[in-house]
Coordinates of N, CA and C in Angstrom, one line a residue:
E136 N 0.8 -1.2 0.0 CA 0.0 0.0 0.0 C 0.9 1.3 0.0
T137 N 2.0 1.3 0.7 CA 2.9 2.4 0.7 C 3.4 2.8 -0.6
Q138 N 3.9 1.7 -1.4 CA 4.4 2.0 -2.7 C 3.3 2.5 -3.7
G139 N 2.0 2.0 -3.5 CA 0.9 2.5 -4.3 C 0.6 4.0 -4.0
T140 N 0.7 4.4 -2.7 CA 0.5 5.7 -2.3 C 1.6 6.6 -2.9
V141 N 2.8 6.2 -2.8 CA 4.0 7.0 -3.4 C 3.8 7.1 -4.9
F142 N 3.4 6.1 -5.6 CA 3.2 6.1 -7.0 C 2.1 7.1 -7.3
W143 N 1.0 7.0 -6.6 CA -0.2 7.9 -6.8 C 0.2 9.4 -6.6
D144 N 1.0 9.7 -5.6 CA 1.5 11.0 -5.4 C 2.4 11.5 -6.5
L145 N 3.3 10.7 -6.9 CA 4.2 11.1 -8.0 C 3.4 11.3 -9.3
A146 N 2.4 10.4 -9.6 CA 1.6 10.6 -10.8 C 0.9 11.9 -10.8
N147 N 0.4 12.3 -9.6 CA -0.4 13.5 -9.5 C 0.6 14.7 -9.7
V148 N 1.8 14.6 -9.2 CA 2.8 15.7 -9.4 C 3.0 15.9 -10.9
C149 N 3.1 14.8 -11.6 CA 3.3 14.8 -13.0 C 2.2 15.5 -13.7
F150 N 0.9 15.1 -13.4 CA -0.3 15.6 -14.0 C -0.4 17.1 -13.7
D151 N 0.0 17.5 -12.5 CA -0.1 18.9 -12.1 C 0.8 19.8 -12.9
N152 N 1.8 19.2 -13.5 CA 2.8 20.0 -14.3 C 2.6 19.9 -15.8
L153 N 1.7 19.1 -16.3 CA 1.5 19.0 -17.7 C 0.7 20.2 -18.2
P154 N 1.0 20.6 -19.5 CA 0.2 21.7 -20.0 C -1.3 21.3 -20.1
L155 N -2.1 22.3 -19.9 CA -3.6 22.1 -20.1 C -4.0 22.1 -21.6
A156 N -3.2 22.8 -22.4 CA -3.5 22.9 -23.8 C -2.2 23.4 -24.5
L157 N -2.3 23.2 -25.8 CA -1.1 23.6 -26.7 C -1.7 24.2 -27.9
V158 N -1.1 25.3 -28.3 CA -1.5 26.0 -29.6 C -0.4 25.8 -30.6
L159 N -0.8 25.1 -31.7 CA 0.2 24.8 -32.8 C 0.1 26.0 -33.8
D160 N 1.2 26.5 -34.1 CA 1.3 27.6 -35.2 C 0.4 28.7 -34.9
G161 N 0.1 29.0 -33.7 CA -0.8 30.1 -33.4 C -2.2 29.9 -33.8
A162 N -2.6 28.7 -34.3 CA -4.0 28.6 -34.8 C -4.7 27.3 -34.4
V163 N -4.0 26.3 -34.1 CA -4.7 25.0 -33.8 C -4.5 24.7 -32.3
L164 N -5.7 24.6 -31.6 CA -5.7 24.3 -30.2 C -5.8 22.8 -30.0
C165 N -4.8 22.3 -29.2 CA -4.8 20.8 -28.9 C -5.2 20.7 -27.4
V166 N -6.2 20.0 -27.1 CA -6.7 19.9 -25.7 C -7.3 18.5 -25.5
H167 N -7.3 18.1 -24.2 CA -7.9 16.8 -23.9 C -9.4 16.9 -24.0
G168 N -10.0 17.8 -23.4 CA -11.5 17.9 -23.3 C -12.1 18.8 -24.4
G169 N -12.4 20.0 -24.0 CA -13.1 20.8 -25.0 C -13.0 22.3 -24.8
V170 N -14.0 23.0 -25.3 CA -14.2 24.4 -25.2 C -14.7 24.9 -23.9
P171 N -13.9 25.7 -23.1 CA -14.3 26.1 -21.8 C -15.3 27.2 -21.9
R172 N -16.1 27.3 -20.9 CA -17.1 28.5 -20.8 C -16.3 29.8 -20.7
P173 N -16.9 30.9 -21.1 CA -16.3 32.2 -21.0 C -16.0 32.5 -19.5
C174 N -14.9 33.2 -19.2 CA -14.6 33.6 -17.9 C -15.3 34.9 -17.6
R175 N -15.6 35.2 -16.4 CA -16.3 36.4 -16.0 C -15.6 37.7 -16.4
G176 N -14.3 37.7 -16.4 CA -13.6 38.9 -16.7 C -13.5 39.2 -18.2
R177 N -14.0 38.3 -19.0 CA -13.9 38.3 -20.5 C -12.5 38.3 -21.1
M178 N -11.5 38.0 -20.3 CA -10.2 37.8 -20.8 C -10.3 36.5 -21.6
P179 N -9.7 36.4 -22.8 CA -9.7 35.2 -23.5 C -9.1 34.0 -22.7
A180 N -9.8 32.9 -22.8 CA -9.5 31.7 -22.0 C -8.0 31.3 -22.1
L181 N -7.5 31.4 -23.3 CA -6.1 30.9 -23.5 C -5.1 31.8 -22.9
N182 N -5.5 33.1 -22.7 CA -4.6 34.0 -22.0 C -4.5 33.7 -20.5
I183 N -5.7 33.3 -20.0 CA -5.7 32.8 -18.6 C -4.9 31.5 -18.4
V184 N -5.1 30.6 -19.3 CA -4.4 29.3 -19.2 C -2.9 29.6 -19.3
A185 N -2.4 30.5 -20.1 CA -1.0 30.8 -20.3 C -0.5 31.4 -19.0
A186 N -1.3 32.1 -18.2 CA -0.9 32.8 -17.0 C -0.9 31.9 -15.8
L187 N -1.5 30.7 -15.9 CA -1.5 29.8 -14.7 C -0.1 29.2 -14.5
K188 N 0.3 29.3 -13.2 CA 1.6 28.8 -12.8 C 1.5 27.3 -12.7
K189 N 2.7 26.6 -12.9 CA 2.8 25.2 -12.8 C 3.7 24.9 -11.6
P190 N 3.5 23.9 -10.7 CA 2.3 23.1 -10.8 C 1.1 23.8 -10.5
L191 N -0.1 23.3 -11.0 CA -1.3 23.9 -10.7 C -1.6 23.8 -9.2
D192 N -2.0 24.9 -8.6 CA -2.3 25.0 -7.2 C -3.5 25.9 -7.0
P193 N -4.7 25.4 -6.7 CA -5.9 26.2 -6.6 C -5.7 27.4 -5.7
D194 N -4.8 27.3 -4.7 CA -4.6 28.5 -3.8 C -3.9 29.6 -4.4
D195 N -3.2 29.3 -5.6 CA -2.5 30.4 -6.3 C -3.3 31.1 -7.4
M196 N -4.5 30.5 -7.7 CA -5.3 31.0 -8.8 C -6.0 32.3 -8.4
H197 N -5.9 33.3 -9.3 CA -6.4 34.7 -9.0 C -7.9 34.6 -8.8
D198 N -8.6 34.0 -9.6 CA -10.1 33.8 -9.5 C -10.3 32.3 -9.5
K199 N -10.4 31.8 -8.3 CA -10.5 30.3 -8.1 C -11.7 29.7 -8.8
H200 N -12.8 30.4 -8.8 CA -14.0 29.8 -9.5 C -13.7 29.7 -11.0
D201 N -13.3 30.8 -11.6 CA -13.1 30.8 -13.1 C -12.0 29.8 -13.4
A202 N -10.9 29.8 -12.7 CA -9.8 28.9 -13.0 C -10.2 27.4 -12.8
D203 N -11.0 27.1 -11.8 CA -11.5 25.7 -11.6 C -12.4 25.3 -12.8
V204 N -13.3 26.2 -13.2 CA -14.2 25.9 -14.3 C -13.4 25.7 -15.6
L205 N -12.5 26.6 -15.8 CA -11.7 26.6 -17.0 C -10.9 25.3 -17.1
V206 N -10.2 24.9 -16.1 CA -9.4 23.7 -16.1 C -10.4 22.5 -16.3
R207 N -11.5 22.4 -15.6 CA -12.4 21.3 -15.7 C -12.9 21.2 -17.1
D208 N -13.3 22.3 -17.7 CA -13.8 22.3 -19.1 C -12.8 21.9 -20.1
L209 N -11.6 22.4 -20.0 CA -10.5 22.0 -20.9 C -10.2 20.5 -20.8
L210 N -10.4 19.9 -19.7 CA -10.1 18.5 -19.5 C -11.3 17.6 -19.8
W211 N -12.5 18.0 -19.6 CA -13.6 17.1 -19.6 C -14.8 17.5 -20.5
A212 N -14.9 18.7 -21.0 CA -16.0 19.1 -21.9 C -16.1 18.2 -23.2
D213 N -17.3 18.0 -23.6 CA -17.5 17.2 -24.8 C -18.3 18.0 -25.8
P214 N -18.2 17.8 -27.1 CA -19.1 18.4 -28.1 C -20.5 17.9 -27.9
A215 N -21.5 18.7 -28.0 CA -22.9 18.3 -27.9 C -23.2 17.4 -29.1
T216 N -24.0 16.4 -28.8 CA -24.5 15.5 -29.9 C -25.6 16.3 -30.7
T217 N -26.0 15.8 -31.8 CA -27.0 16.5 -32.6 C -28.3 16.8 -31.8
G218 N -28.7 15.8 -31.0 CA -29.9 16.0 -30.2 C -29.6 17.0 -29.1
E219 N -28.5 17.0 -28.5 CA -28.2 17.9 -27.4 C -28.1 19.4 -28.0
E220 N -27.5 19.5 -29.2 CA -27.3 20.8 -29.8 C -28.7 21.5 -29.9
E221 N -29.7 20.7 -30.3 CA -31.0 21.3 -30.5 C -31.6 21.8 -29.1
L222 N -31.2 21.2 -28.0 CA -31.7 21.6 -26.7 C -30.8 22.6 -25.9
L223 N -29.7 22.9 -26.5 CA -28.7 23.7 -25.7 C -29.3 25.1 -25.2
R224 N -30.0 25.8 -26.0 CA -30.6 27.1 -25.6 C -31.6 26.9 -24.4
E225 N -32.4 25.9 -24.5 CA -33.4 25.7 -23.5 C -32.7 25.2 -22.2
L226 N -31.9 24.2 -22.3 CA -31.2 23.6 -21.2 C -30.2 24.6 -20.5
G227 N -29.5 25.4 -21.4 CA -28.6 26.4 -20.9 C -29.3 27.4 -20.0
R228 N -30.4 27.9 -20.5 CA -31.2 28.9 -19.7 C -31.7 28.2 -18.4
K229 N -32.2 27.0 -18.5 CA -32.8 26.3 -17.3 C -31.7 26.1 -16.3
F230 N -30.5 25.7 -16.7 CA -29.4 25.4 -15.7 C -28.4 26.5 -15.5
G231 N -28.6 27.6 -16.2 CA -27.7 28.8 -15.9 C -26.4 28.7 -16.7
F232 N -26.3 28.1 -17.9 CA -25.1 28.0 -18.7 C -25.1 29.2 -19.7
P233 N -23.9 29.6 -20.1 CA -23.8 30.6 -21.1 C -24.3 30.0 -22.4
P234 N -24.7 30.9 -23.4 CA -25.2 30.4 -24.7 C -24.2 29.5 -25.4
G235 N -24.7 28.4 -25.9 CA -23.9 27.4 -26.5 C -23.4 26.3 -25.7
Y236 N -23.7 26.3 -24.4 CA -23.2 25.3 -23.4 C -24.4 24.7 -22.7
G237 N -24.2 23.5 -22.2 CA -25.3 22.8 -21.5 C -24.8 21.7 -20.6
P238 N -25.6 21.1 -19.8 CA -25.2 20.0 -18.9 C -24.9 18.8 -19.7
S239 N -24.0 18.0 -19.1 CA -23.6 16.7 -19.7 C -24.3 15.6 -18.9
T240 N -24.5 14.5 -19.6 CA -25.1 13.3 -18.9 C -24.0 12.6 -18.1
R241 N -22.7 13.1 -18.2 CA -21.6 12.4 -17.5 C -21.4 12.9 -16.1
G242 N -22.2 13.9 -15.7 CA -22.0 14.3 -14.3 C -22.4 15.8 -14.1
P243 N -22.5 16.2 -12.9 CA -23.0 17.6 -12.6 C -21.9 18.7 -12.9
D244 N -20.7 18.4 -12.9 CA -19.6 19.4 -13.2 C -19.1 19.3 -14.6
V245 N -19.7 18.5 -15.5 CA -19.2 18.3 -16.8 C -20.2 19.0 -17.8
I246 N -19.7 19.6 -18.8 CA -20.5 20.3 -19.8 C -20.4 19.8 -21.2
V247 N -21.3 20.1 -22.0 CA -21.2 19.9 -23.5 C -21.2 21.3 -24.1
F248 N -20.6 21.4 -25.3 CA -20.5 22.7 -26.0 C -21.1 22.5 -27.4
G249 N -21.7 23.5 -27.9 CA -22.3 23.4 -29.2 C -21.5 24.3 -30.2
K250 N -22.1 24.4 -31.4 CA -21.5 25.3 -32.5 C -21.3 26.7 -32.0
E251 N -22.4 27.3 -31.4 CA -22.3 28.6 -31.0 C -21.1 28.9 -30.0
A252 N -20.9 28.0 -29.1 CA -19.8 28.1 -28.1 C -18.5 28.0 -28.8
L253 N -18.4 27.0 -29.8 CA -17.2 26.8 -30.5 C -16.8 28.0 -31.3
N254 N -17.8 28.6 -32.0 CA -17.5 29.8 -32.9 C -17.0 31.0 -32.0
R255 N -17.7 31.2 -30.9 CA -17.3 32.3 -30.0 C -15.9 32.1 -29.4
F256 N -15.6 30.8 -29.0 CA -14.3 30.5 -28.4 C -13.2 30.8 -29.4
C257 N -13.4 30.3 -30.6 CA -12.4 30.4 -31.7 C -12.1 31.9 -32.0
A258 N -13.2 32.7 -32.1 CA -13.1 34.1 -32.4 C -12.4 34.8 -31.2
D259 N -12.8 34.5 -30.0 CA -12.2 35.2 -28.8 C -10.7 34.9 -28.6
N260 N -10.4 33.6 -29.0 CA -9.0 33.2 -28.7 C -8.1 33.1 -30.0
D261 N -8.7 33.5 -31.1 CA -7.9 33.6 -32.3 C -7.3 32.2 -32.7
V262 N -8.1 31.2 -32.7 CA -7.7 29.9 -33.2 C -8.7 29.5 -34.3
T263 N -8.2 28.6 -35.2 CA -9.1 28.2 -36.3 C -9.5 26.7 -36.2
H264 N -8.8 25.9 -35.4 CA -9.2 24.5 -35.3 C -9.0 24.1 -33.8
I265 N -9.7 23.1 -33.4 CA -9.5 22.5 -32.1 C -9.4 20.9 -32.3
V266 N -8.3 20.4 -31.8 CA -8.1 18.9 -31.8 C -8.3 18.4 -30.4
R267 N -9.2 17.5 -30.2 CA -9.5 16.9 -28.9 C -9.0 15.5 -28.8
A268 N -8.7 15.0 -27.6 CA -8.3 13.6 -27.4 C -9.2 12.8 -26.5
H269 N -10.2 13.4 -26.0 CA -11.0 12.8 -24.9 C -11.8 11.6 -25.4
Q270 N -12.3 11.6 -26.6 CA -13.2 10.5 -27.0 C -12.5 9.6 -28.0
V271 N -12.9 8.3 -28.0 CA -12.4 7.3 -28.9 C -13.4 7.1 -30.0
F272 N -12.9 7.0 -31.2 CA -13.8 6.7 -32.4 C -13.3 5.5 -33.1
R273 N -14.2 4.6 -33.5 CA -13.8 3.4 -34.2 C -12.9 3.7 -35.4
S274 N -13.2 4.7 -36.1 CA -12.4 5.1 -37.3 C -11.1 5.8 -37.0
G275 N -10.9 6.1 -35.7 CA -9.7 6.8 -35.2 C -9.8 8.3 -35.1
I276 N -10.7 8.9 -35.9 CA -10.9 10.3 -35.9 C -12.4 10.6 -36.3
A277 N -12.9 11.7 -35.8 CA -14.2 12.2 -36.1 C -14.2 13.7 -36.1
I278 N -15.0 14.3 -37.0 CA -15.2 15.7 -37.0 C -16.6 15.9 -36.5
S279 N -16.6 16.6 -35.3 CA -17.9 16.7 -34.6 C -18.6 18.1 -34.8
K280 N -17.8 19.1 -34.9 CA -18.3 20.4 -35.1 C -17.5 21.1 -36.1
V281 N -18.1 22.0 -36.9 CA -17.4 22.8 -37.9 C -17.7 24.2 -37.6
Q282 N -16.7 25.0 -37.3 CA -16.9 26.4 -37.0 C -17.2 27.1 -38.3
H283 N -17.8 28.3 -38.2 CA -18.3 29.0 -39.3 C -17.3 30.2 -39.6
R284 N -16.1 30.1 -39.3 CA -15.1 31.1 -39.6 C -14.2 30.4 -40.8
S285 N -13.5 31.3 -41.5 CA -12.7 30.7 -42.5 C -11.5 30.0 -41.8
C286 N -11.1 28.8 -42.3 CA -10.1 28.1 -41.7 C -8.8 28.2 -42.5
T287 N -7.7 28.1 -41.9 CA -6.4 28.2 -42.6 C -6.1 26.9 -43.3
H288 N -5.3 27.0 -44.4 CA -4.9 25.8 -45.1 C -3.4 25.7 -45.0
E289 N -2.8 26.5 -44.1 CA -1.3 26.4 -43.9 C -0.9 25.1 -43.3
H290 N 0.4 24.8 -43.5 CA 0.9 23.6 -42.8 C 1.3 24.1 -41.4
H291 N 0.9 23.4 -40.3 CA 1.1 23.8 -39.0 C 2.3 23.1 -38.3
E292 N 3.2 23.9 -37.8 CA 4.4 23.3 -37.1 C 4.2 23.5 -35.6
P293 N 4.7 22.5 -34.8 CA 4.6 22.7 -33.4 C 5.4 23.9 -32.9
R294 N 4.9 24.6 -31.9 CA 5.6 25.7 -31.3 C 5.4 25.6 -29.8
N295 N 6.1 26.4 -29.0 CA 6.0 26.4 -27.6 C 4.5 26.8 -27.2
T296 N 4.1 26.3 -26.1 CA 2.7 26.5 -25.7 C 2.4 28.0 -25.6
F297 N 1.4 28.4 -26.3 CA 0.8 29.8 -26.3 C 1.7 30.8 -26.9
E298 N 2.8 30.5 -27.6 CA 3.6 31.5 -28.3 C 2.8 31.8 -29.6
R299 N 2.7 33.1 -29.9 CA 1.9 33.4 -31.1 C 2.8 34.3 -31.9

């Protein structure tokens, strides 16, 4: 049991130091989960993520509520299914979510995001694509939402996190 506890603690130190997201070539957001809800101060989410110190420590976060929601959404948010997309406005209002977001069937702290949320996030954060890793697809890849902004056709090279 002691070795298991030591391993658990070391694994969590590792996770606390991993990047929450990566922007490739200033345009492609790579994230585990999805599109976070807007923060109350209206600062673009990716600017807030870039300012978070590593390792993540909730006591160090300027606005603990916004930072907690931002981190959770980046890690666990999912795109709305077609059926959920049609209900987002109604459910969002009912449960107090911003436009384009709604509750997930995966739990009370998990959200789904729709096309409206995706379009706003991409415009506010100046990204053209989002690559997610959270869901598994039999074909290996799926395109679940298409934003309504023009997309770049440039070849994207990896860069340091949030360098633009």
